[in-house]
Amino acid sequence: MPRRALITGISGQDGSYLAELLLAEGVEVHGVLRSASDATSGRLDAVRDAVALHEGDLLKRGTLRRIVAETAPDEIYHLAAPTFVPASWDVVADSMHGIATVTAELIEAVREEVPAAHTVIATSREIFGPDAQSPQDEDTPCAPSSPYGVAKLAAHQLVGLFRERDGLHLSSAILFNHESPRRDPAFITRKVSIAVAAISLGRQDELVLGNTAAIRDWSAATDIVAALRLMSAAEQPGDYVLASGVGHTVAQLVETAFACVGIEPDGRLRVDESLVRAQERYPVIGDPRRAQERLGWHAQTSFEELVAEMVEADLAAFRRS
């Protein structure tokens, strides 16, 4: 019998890539959707007929328990959660519920229904806060500065608590920024790739951004989901920073994107001071050495290749439209 995996948030960027990876390895894949309409986003086009989809509102108590009991998975990947950090200030209670409470309910379901399952919970580098020294690793002190970060820290700590108390195979994936053509357009990488593609086709005149000196550690989403798979397959559970270990400025992101279409960014980029946020004290860069040493994980996609993939995908989308 093939192993059976359950993915929450399967219609998202990470969930869809993970489903493709698991299916290629012969795993039976089940996914959780908020509603049937989520399956039509396009991200699941390659696998829609090969996965079993379960509709359910994770914010409703009992939903996860029901789905876990019905599917009896060997592996669980909990990826469903709000992802846009600034929005957490506007919906604090919803952010706490959607991240911390839902994670607690999933762990309860694992403990009661499938205690032998290998479970990976997606957390975030936001647990460290903006002033954490760089690079940040699994032992970096946590001081989140947003409701999103506080909620992710609660989820992260629940993983460690129940792993120690009940001996469950629970792992926390501390995710740094990771991107792809499937990333939501609200994120800076897609804002840049979409604008550069539009400018190159004469559909837009300029790219408007905030602080171009901000530094981020960008990885490819496909590399990150490969690490999630290795975390699940590991004999022992653990917490892992998943990052490239290399920082790039937003300005470098812009330059690389424009280079993909053979255009100089001079005169095409405008900085809007109203969009400029305070600079972090230290660069936002992760240290992936634990994942490299214990899991044998190494990123396969360079920063330049990642940016080119996004720009090319957006060019193709514009041409189709």
mmCIF file of N, CA and C in Angstrom, residues 95-212:
data_model
loop_
_atom_site.group_PDB
_atom_site.id
_atom_site.type_symbol
_atom_site.label_atom_id
_atom_site.label_comp_id
_atom_site.label_asym_id
_atom_site.label_seq_id
_atom_site.Cartn_x
_atom_site.Cartn_y
_atom_site.Cartn_z
ATOM 1 N N SER A 95 -6.363 36.090 12.930
ATOM 2 C CA SER A 95 -5.015 35.586 12.699
ATOM 3 C C SER A 95 -4.611 34.583 13.776
ATOM 4 N N MET A 96 -4.902 34.912 15.028
ATOM 5 C CA MET A 96 -4.572 34.000 16.120
ATOM 6 C C MET A 96 -5.337 32.688 15.980
ATOM 7 N N HIS A 97 -6.617 32.796 15.652
ATOM 8 C CA HIS A 97 -7.434 31.589 15.497
ATOM 9 C C HIS A 97 -6.958 30.758 14.309
ATOM 10 N N GLY A 98 -6.757 31.418 13.169
ATOM 11 C CA GLY A 98 -6.414 30.702 11.947
ATOM 12 C C GLY A 98 -5.048 30.048 11.988
ATOM 13 N N ILE A 99 -4.167 30.533 12.862
ATOM 14 C CA ILE A 99 -2.818 29.964 12.939
ATOM 15 C C ILE A 99 -2.645 29.126 14.206
ATOM 16 N N ALA A 100 -2.738 29.750 15.376
ATOM 17 C CA ALA A 100 -2.437 29.051 16.623
ATOM 18 C C ALA A 100 -3.507 28.028 17.001
ATOM 19 N N THR A 101 -4.774 28.462 16.987
ATOM 20 C CA THR A 101 -5.843 27.559 17.414
ATOM 21 C C THR A 101 -5.999 26.384 16.454
ATOM 22 N N VAL A 102 -5.943 26.656 15.161
ATOM 23 C CA VAL A 102 -6.082 25.574 14.188
ATOM 24 C C VAL A 102 -4.922 24.584 14.308
ATOM 25 N N THR A 103 -3.715 25.099 14.560
ATOM 26 C CA THR A 103 -2.580 24.191 14.778
ATOM 27 C C THR A 103 -2.815 23.314 15.999
ATOM 28 N N ALA A 104 -3.331 23.905 17.082
ATOM 29 C CA ALA A 104 -3.629 23.122 18.282
ATOM 30 C C ALA A 104 -4.656 22.038 17.987
ATOM 31 N N GLU A 105 -5.672 22.381 17.206
ATOM 32 C CA GLU A 105 -6.701 21.398 16.868
ATOM 33 C C GLU A 105 -6.129 20.277 16.001
ATOM 34 N N LEU A 106 -5.215 20.619 15.104
ATOM 35 C CA LEU A 106 -4.594 19.575 14.286
ATOM 36 C C LEU A 106 -3.770 18.631 15.157
ATOM 37 N N ILE A 107 -2.994 19.192 16.076
ATOM 38 C CA ILE A 107 -2.174 18.345 16.941
ATOM 39 C C ILE A 107 -3.061 17.438 17.794
ATOM 40 N N GLU A 108 -4.170 17.976 18.280
ATOM 41 C CA GLU A 108 -5.119 17.149 19.027
ATOM 42 C C GLU A 108 -5.629 15.986 18.166
ATOM 43 N N ALA A 109 -5.952 16.308 16.905
ATOM 44 C CA ALA A 109 -6.459 15.271 16.000
ATOM 45 C C ALA A 109 -5.401 14.210 15.737
ATOM 46 N N VAL A 110 -4.150 14.628 15.573
ATOM 47 C CA VAL A 110 -3.061 13.665 15.369
ATOM 48 C C VAL A 110 -2.927 12.772 16.594
ATOM 49 N N ARG A 111 -2.919 13.375 17.769
ATOM 50 C CA ARG A 111 -2.744 12.610 19.010
ATOM 51 C C ARG A 111 -3.848 11.572 19.202
ATOM 52 N N GLU A 112 -5.068 11.958 18.854
ATOM 53 C CA GLU A 112 -6.206 11.072 19.104
ATOM 54 C C GLU A 112 -6.472 10.082 17.970
ATOM 55 N N GLU A 113 -6.189 10.487 16.730
ATOM 56 C CA GLU A 113 -6.587 9.665 15.585
ATOM 57 C C GLU A 113 -5.430 8.934 14.914
ATOM 58 N N VAL A 114 -4.281 9.605 14.739
ATOM 59 C CA VAL A 114 -3.157 9.002 14.000
ATOM 60 C C VAL A 114 -1.833 9.337 14.691
ATOM 61 N N PRO A 115 -1.614 8.851 15.905
ATOM 62 C CA PRO A 115 -0.421 9.239 16.666
ATOM 63 C C PRO A 115 0.902 8.835 16.015
ATOM 64 N N ALA A 116 0.857 7.899 15.078
ATOM 65 C CA ALA A 116 2.098 7.486 14.407
ATOM 66 C C ALA A 116 2.413 8.336 13.182
ATOM 67 N N ALA A 117 1.508 9.228 12.802
ATOM 68 C CA ALA A 117 1.717 10.042 11.597
ATOM 69 C C ALA A 117 2.894 10.991 11.782
ATOM 70 N N HIS A 118 3.613 11.214 10.702
ATOM 71 C CA HIS A 118 4.685 12.202 10.679
ATOM 72 C C HIS A 118 4.081 13.530 10.216
ATOM 73 N N THR A 119 4.140 14.543 11.100
ATOM 74 C CA THR A 119 3.433 15.798 10.844
ATOM 75 C C THR A 119 4.397 16.970 10.782
ATOM 76 N N VAL A 120 4.285 17.766 9.720
ATOM 77 C CA VAL A 120 5.102 18.960 9.543
ATOM 78 C C VAL A 120 4.195 20.183 9.587
ATOM 79 N N ILE A 121 4.505 21.105 10.481
ATOM 80 C CA ILE A 121 3.740 22.344 10.637
ATOM 81 C C ILE A 121 4.559 23.489 10.059
ATOM 82 N N ALA A 122 3.977 24.256 9.141
ATOM 83 C CA ALA A 122 4.669 25.410 8.573
ATOM 84 C C ALA A 122 4.571 26.589 9.528
ATOM 85 N N THR A 123 5.725 27.043 10.041
ATOM 86 C CA THR A 123 5.757 28.255 10.841
ATOM 87 C C THR A 123 6.466 29.337 10.021
ATOM 88 N N SER A 124 7.180 30.250 10.640
ATOM 89 C CA SER A 124 7.681 31.391 9.870
ATOM 90 C C SER A 124 8.861 32.051 10.561
ATOM 91 N N ARG A 125 9.709 32.690 9.764
ATOM 92 C CA ARG A 125 10.810 33.457 10.332
ATOM 93 C C ARG A 125 10.287 34.666 11.101
ATOM 94 N N GLU A 126 9.008 34.985 10.950
ATOM 95 C CA GLU A 126 8.424 36.095 11.700
ATOM 96 C C GLU A 126 8.437 35.825 13.202
ATOM 97 N N ILE A 127 8.674 34.581 13.625
ATOM 98 C CA ILE A 127 8.757 34.302 15.060
ATOM 99 C C ILE A 127 9.961 34.996 15.684
ATOM 100 N N PHE A 128 10.970 35.333 14.887
ATOM 101 C CA PHE A 128 12.180 35.950 15.413
ATOM 102 C C PHE A 128 12.038 37.455 15.610
ATOM 103 N N GLY A 129 11.154 38.085 14.856
ATOM 104 C CA GLY A 129 11.003 39.528 14.935
ATOM 105 C C GLY A 129 12.018 40.268 14.081
ATOM 106 N N PRO A 130 11.878 41.600 13.995
ATOM 107 C CA PRO A 130 12.696 42.390 13.071
ATOM 108 C C PRO A 130 14.110 42.679 13.551
ATOM 109 N N ASP A 131 14.397 42.487 14.829
ATOM 110 C CA ASP A 131 15.710 42.867 15.362
ATOM 111 C C ASP A 131 16.587 41.676 15.723
ATOM 112 N N ALA A 132 16.217 40.480 15.228
ATOM 113 C CA ALA A 132 17.028 39.302 15.495
ATOM 114 C C ALA A 132 18.346 39.385 14.733
ATOM 115 N N GLN A 133 19.430 39.023 15.402
ATOM 116 C CA GLN A 133 20.730 39.062 14.744
ATOM 117 C C GLN A 133 20.761 38.092 13.574
ATOM 118 N N SER A 134 21.585 38.401 12.603
ATOM 119 C CA SER A 134 21.615 37.648 11.355
ATOM 120 C C SER A 134 22.939 36.912 11.216
ATOM 121 N N PRO A 135 22.938 35.700 10.633
ATOM 122 C CA PRO A 135 21.773 34.957 10.156
ATOM 123 C C PRO A 135 21.007 34.328 11.310
ATOM 124 N N GLN A 136 19.750 33.996 11.075
ATOM 125 C CA GLN A 136 18.891 33.453 12.118
ATOM 126 C C GLN A 136 18.793 31.932 11.962
ATOM 127 N N ASP A 137 18.950 31.232 13.089
ATOM 128 C CA ASP A 137 18.857 29.772 13.054
ATOM 129 C C ASP A 137 17.830 29.299 14.076
ATOM 130 N N GLU A 138 17.780 28.007 14.307
ATOM 131 C CA GLU A 138 16.765 27.419 15.174
ATOM 132 C C GLU A 138 16.891 27.861 16.628
ATOM 133 N N ASP A 139 18.052 28.370 17.023
ATOM 134 C CA ASP A 139 18.272 28.787 18.407
ATOM 135 C C ASP A 139 18.206 30.302 18.590
ATOM 136 N N THR A 140 17.879 31.024 17.536
ATOM 137 C CA THR A 140 17.748 32.478 17.636
ATOM 138 C C THR A 140 16.599 32.828 18.580
ATOM 139 N N PRO A 141 16.801 33.748 19.529
ATOM 140 C CA PRO A 141 15.719 34.156 20.429
ATOM 141 C C PRO A 141 14.523 34.694 19.651
ATOM 142 N N CYS A 142 13.336 34.383 20.135
ATOM 143 C CA CYS A 142 12.104 34.776 19.456
ATOM 144 C C CYS A 142 11.510 36.038 20.081
ATOM 145 N N ALA A 143 11.212 37.022 19.246
ATOM 146 C CA ALA A 143 10.584 38.265 19.706
ATOM 147 C C ALA A 143 9.724 38.822 18.576
ATOM 148 N N PRO A 144 8.622 38.146 18.253
ATOM 149 C CA PRO A 144 7.788 38.586 17.127
ATOM 150 C C PRO A 144 7.217 39.977 17.342
ATOM 151 N N SER A 145 6.990 40.678 16.232
ATOM 152 C CA SER A 145 6.523 42.068 16.316
ATOM 153 C C SER A 145 5.196 42.281 15.599
ATOM 154 N N SER A 146 4.461 41.206 15.333
ATOM 155 C CA SER A 146 3.150 41.318 14.693
ATOM 156 C C SER A 146 2.257 40.213 15.229
ATOM 157 N N PRO A 147 0.944 40.397 15.156
ATOM 158 C CA PRO A 147 0.056 39.306 15.554
ATOM 159 C C PRO A 147 0.340 38.018 14.781
ATOM 160 N N TYR A 148 0.677 38.159 13.512
ATOM 161 C CA TYR A 148 1.038 36.980 12.708
ATOM 162 C C TYR A 148 2.218 36.246 13.332
ATOM 163 N N GLY A 149 3.261 36.995 13.675
ATOM 164 C CA GLY A 149 4.446 36.387 14.267
ATOM 165 C C GLY A 149 4.158 35.746 15.613
ATOM 166 N N VAL A 150 3.331 36.407 16.430
ATOM 167 C CA VAL A 150 2.957 35.843 17.730
ATOM 168 C C VAL A 150 2.210 34.525 17.541
ATOM 169 N N ALA A 151 1.288 34.498 16.585
ATOM 170 C CA ALA A 151 0.506 33.281 16.324
ATOM 171 C C ALA A 151 1.399 32.161 15.812
ATOM 172 N N LYS A 152 2.326 32.480 14.921
ATOM 173 C CA LYS A 152 3.243 31.449 14.410
ATOM 174 C C LYS A 152 4.163 30.937 15.508
ATOM 175 N N LEU A 153 4.567 31.823 16.420
ATOM 176 C CA LEU A 153 5.395 31.382 17.537
ATOM 177 C C LEU A 153 4.615 30.421 18.437
ATOM 178 N N ALA A 154 3.339 30.716 18.671
ATOM 179 C CA ALA A 154 2.504 29.811 19.464
ATOM 180 C C ALA A 154 2.431 28.440 18.798
ATOM 181 N N ALA A 155 2.243 28.425 17.465
ATOM 182 C CA ALA A 155 2.198 27.156 16.734
ATOM 183 C C ALA A 155 3.527 26.415 16.860
ATOM 184 N N HIS A 156 4.611 27.136 16.713
ATOM 185 C CA HIS A 156 5.949 26.552 16.820
ATOM 186 C C HIS A 156 6.171 25.939 18.200
ATOM 187 N N GLN A 157 5.762 26.638 19.235
ATOM 188 C CA GLN A 157 5.963 26.147 20.594
ATOM 189 C C GLN A 157 5.052 24.962 20.909
ATOM 190 N N LEU A 158 3.857 24.947 20.342
ATOM 191 C CA LEU A 158 2.968 23.798 20.514
ATOM 192 C C LEU A 158 3.595 22.535 19.922
ATOM 193 N N VAL A 159 4.252 22.686 18.790
ATOM 194 C CA VAL A 159 4.933 21.546 18.167
ATOM 195 C C VAL A 159 5.955 20.946 19.130
ATOM 196 N N GLY A 160 6.805 21.809 19.693
ATOM 197 C CA GLY A 160 7.823 21.322 20.617
ATOM 198 C C GLY A 160 7.235 20.745 21.888
ATOM 199 N N LEU A 161 6.184 21.367 22.380
ATOM 200 C CA LEU A 161 5.552 20.930 23.619
ATOM 201 C C LEU A 161 4.980 19.519 23.495
ATOM 202 N N PHE A 162 4.204 19.276 22.439
ATOM 203 C CA PHE A 162 3.557 17.977 22.279
ATOM 204 C C PHE A 162 4.512 16.914 21.748
ATOM 205 N N ARG A 163 5.548 17.332 21.045
ATOM 206 C CA ARG A 163 6.574 16.370 20.627
ATOM 207 C C ARG A 163 7.264 15.796 21.869
ATOM 208 N N GLU A 164 7.560 16.674 22.811
ATOM 209 C CA GLU A 164 8.243 16.242 24.037
ATOM 210 C C GLU A 164 7.305 15.479 24.963
ATOM 211 N N ARG A 165 6.075 15.955 25.106
ATOM 212 C CA ARG A 165 5.154 15.365 26.078
ATOM 213 C C ARG A 165 4.590 14.025 25.623
ATOM 214 N N ASP A 166 4.192 13.944 24.355
ATOM 215 C CA ASP A 166 3.494 12.756 23.875
ATOM 216 C C ASP A 166 4.307 11.906 22.909
ATOM 217 N N GLY A 167 5.513 12.359 22.579
ATOM 218 C CA GLY A 167 6.351 11.570 21.682
ATOM 219 C C GLY A 167 5.864 11.541 20.250
ATOM 220 N N LEU A 168 5.092 12.557 19.848
ATOM 221 C CA LEU A 168 4.586 12.601 18.481
ATOM 222 C C LEU A 168 5.689 13.041 17.518
ATOM 223 N N HIS A 169 5.580 12.589 16.269
ATOM 224 C CA HIS A 169 6.540 12.994 15.236
ATOM 225 C C HIS A 169 6.059 14.317 14.643
ATOM 226 N N LEU A 170 6.300 15.391 15.412
ATOM 227 C CA LEU A 170 5.896 16.740 15.016
ATOM 228 C C LEU A 170 7.137 17.559 14.709
ATOM 229 N N SER A 171 7.116 18.259 13.574
ATOM 230 C CA SER A 171 8.246 19.094 13.178
ATOM 231 C C SER A 171 7.761 20.476 12.772
ATOM 232 N N SER A 172 8.561 21.489 13.093
ATOM 233 C CA SER A 172 8.243 22.868 12.721
ATOM 234 C C SER A 172 9.174 23.328 11.619
ATOM 235 N N ALA A 173 8.590 23.734 10.496
ATOM 236 C CA ALA A 173 9.367 24.265 9.372
ATOM 237 C C ALA A 173 9.349 25.782 9.468
ATOM 238 N N ILE A 174 10.477 26.356 9.865
ATOM 239 C CA ILE A 174 10.579 27.806 10.049
ATOM 240 C C ILE A 174 10.923 28.405 8.688
ATOM 241 N N LEU A 175 9.899 28.852 7.989
ATOM 242 C CA LEU A 175 10.047 29.241 6.594
ATOM 243 C C LEU A 175 10.462 30.694 6.438
ATOM 244 N N PHE A 176 11.496 30.912 5.654
ATOM 245 C CA PHE A 176 11.845 32.253 5.200
ATOM 246 C C PHE A 176 11.146 32.472 3.851
ATOM 247 N N ASN A 177 11.300 33.652 3.273
ATOM 248 C CA ASN A 177 10.592 33.975 2.038
ATOM 249 C C ASN A 177 10.896 32.948 0.951
ATOM 250 N N HIS A 178 9.859 32.466 0.313
ATOM 251 C CA HIS A 178 10.046 31.532 -0.805
ATOM 252 C C HIS A 178 8.984 31.824 -1.854
ATOM 253 N N GLU A 179 9.406 31.786 -3.100
ATOM 254 C CA GLU A 179 8.621 32.377 -4.171
ATOM 255 C C GLU A 179 8.489 31.450 -5.369
ATOM 256 N N SER A 180 7.599 31.844 -6.270
ATOM 257 C CA SER A 180 7.379 31.102 -7.511
ATOM 258 C C SER A 180 6.371 31.870 -8.344
ATOM 259 N N PRO A 181 6.121 31.440 -9.567
ATOM 260 C CA PRO A 181 5.039 32.067 -10.343
ATOM 261 C C PRO A 181 3.669 31.873 -9.699
ATOM 262 N N ARG A 182 3.552 30.954 -8.751
ATOM 263 C CA ARG A 182 2.272 30.706 -8.083
ATOM 264 C C ARG A 182 2.098 31.570 -6.828
ATOM 265 N N ARG A 183 3.056 32.407 -6.509
ATOM 266 C CA ARG A 183 2.970 33.293 -5.356
ATOM 267 C C ARG A 183 1.884 34.332 -5.588
ATOM 268 N N ASP A 184 1.191 34.690 -4.518
ATOM 269 C CA ASP A 184 0.131 35.692 -4.618
ATOM 270 C C ASP A 184 0.712 37.024 -5.106
ATOM 271 N N PRO A 185 0.032 37.719 -6.005
ATOM 272 C CA PRO A 185 0.541 38.992 -6.537
ATOM 273 C C PRO A 185 0.730 40.096 -5.506
ATOM 274 N N ALA A 186 0.203 39.923 -4.281
ATOM 275 C CA ALA A 186 0.369 40.940 -3.251
ATOM 276 C C ALA A 186 1.799 40.992 -2.724
ATOM 277 N N PHE A 187 2.598 39.947 -2.960
ATOM 278 C CA PHE A 187 3.948 39.891 -2.422
ATOM 279 C C PHE A 187 4.932 40.603 -3.351
ATOM 280 N N ILE A 188 6.002 41.143 -2.758
ATOM 281 C CA ILE A 188 6.918 42.021 -3.473
ATOM 282 C C ILE A 188 7.530 41.363 -4.707
ATOM 283 N N THR A 189 7.878 40.085 -4.624
ATOM 284 C CA THR A 189 8.502 39.433 -5.770
ATOM 285 C C THR A 189 7.570 39.417 -6.978
ATOM 286 N N ARG A 190 6.294 39.106 -6.734
ATOM 287 C CA ARG A 190 5.338 39.090 -7.837
ATOM 288 C C ARG A 190 4.980 40.496 -8.297
ATOM 289 N N LYS A 191 4.944 41.449 -7.387
ATOM 290 C CA LYS A 191 4.723 42.839 -7.812
ATOM 291 C C LYS A 191 5.789 43.236 -8.820
ATOM 292 N N VAL A 192 7.030 42.856 -8.519
ATOM 293 C CA VAL A 192 8.141 43.204 -9.411
ATOM 294 C C VAL A 192 8.051 42.433 -10.718
ATOM 295 N N SER A 193 7.862 41.124 -10.652
ATOM 296 C CA SER A 193 7.862 40.326 -11.885
ATOM 297 C C SER A 193 6.694 40.704 -12.798
ATOM 298 N N ILE A 194 5.537 40.965 -12.230
ATOM 299 C CA ILE A 194 4.377 41.358 -13.038
ATOM 300 C C ILE A 194 4.612 42.713 -13.687
ATOM 301 N N ALA A 195 5.123 43.670 -12.895
ATOM 302 C CA ALA A 195 5.352 45.012 -13.431
ATOM 303 C C ALA A 195 6.420 45.000 -14.529
ATOM 304 N N VAL A 196 7.499 44.247 -14.317
ATOM 305 C CA VAL A 196 8.572 44.185 -15.327
ATOM 306 C C VAL A 196 8.053 43.557 -16.612
ATOM 307 N N ALA A 197 7.266 42.503 -16.495
ATOM 308 C CA ALA A 197 6.690 41.882 -17.691
ATOM 309 C C ALA A 197 5.778 42.869 -18.419
ATOM 310 N N ALA A 198 4.964 43.596 -17.661
ATOM 311 C CA ALA A 198 4.046 44.565 -18.276
ATOM 312 C C ALA A 198 4.806 45.699 -18.946
ATOM 313 N N ILE A 199 5.865 46.178 -18.302
ATOM 314 C CA ILE A 199 6.669 47.259 -18.881
ATOM 315 C C ILE A 199 7.331 46.802 -20.179
ATOM 316 N N SER A 200 7.852 45.585 -20.188
ATOM 317 C CA SER A 200 8.548 45.092 -21.377
ATOM 318 C C SER A 200 7.604 44.945 -22.566
ATOM 319 N N LEU A 201 6.310 44.751 -22.285
ATOM 320 C CA LEU A 201 5.314 44.599 -23.345
ATOM 321 C C LEU A 201 4.583 45.900 -23.647
ATOM 322 N N GLY A 202 5.036 47.000 -23.010
ATOM 323 C CA GLY A 202 4.430 48.298 -23.258
ATOM 324 C C GLY A 202 3.072 48.493 -22.614
ATOM 325 N N ARG A 203 2.754 47.691 -21.618
ATOM 326 C CA ARG A 203 1.448 47.795 -20.967
ATOM 327 C C ARG A 203 1.509 48.602 -19.673
ATOM 328 N N GLN A 204 2.686 49.004 -19.258
ATOM 329 C CA GLN A 204 2.867 49.751 -18.014
ATOM 330 C C GLN A 204 4.107 50.605 -18.181
ATOM 331 N N ASP A 205 4.142 51.767 -17.511
ATOM 332 C CA ASP A 205 5.266 52.686 -17.681
ATOM 333 C C ASP A 205 6.335 52.575 -16.611
ATOM 334 N N GLU A 206 5.932 52.296 -15.379
ATOM 335 C CA GLU A 206 6.915 52.293 -14.298
ATOM 336 C C GLU A 206 6.541 51.291 -13.209
ATOM 337 N N LEU A 207 7.541 50.986 -12.385
ATOM 338 C CA LEU A 207 7.384 50.119 -11.226
ATOM 339 C C LEU A 207 7.501 50.995 -9.989
ATOM 340 N N VAL A 208 6.509 50.953 -9.123
ATOM 341 C CA VAL A 208 6.486 51.789 -7.917
ATOM 342 C C VAL A 208 6.690 50.902 -6.696
ATOM 343 N N LEU A 209 7.734 51.210 -5.901
ATOM 344 C CA LEU A 209 8.060 50.419 -4.722
ATOM 345 C C LEU A 209 8.372 51.315 -3.540
ATOM 346 N N GLY A 210 8.572 50.674 -2.372
ATOM 347 C CA GLY A 210 8.985 51.381 -1.172
ATOM 348 C C GLY A 210 10.484 51.277 -0.987
ATOM 349 N N ASN A 211 10.914 50.701 0.119
ATOM 350 C CA ASN A 211 12.331 50.629 0.470
ATOM 351 C C ASN A 211 13.076 49.598 -0.365
ATOM 352 N N THR A 212 13.877 50.042 -1.294
ATOM 353 C CA THR A 212 14.607 49.112 -2.160
ATOM 354 C C THR A 212 15.894 48.599 -1.515
#
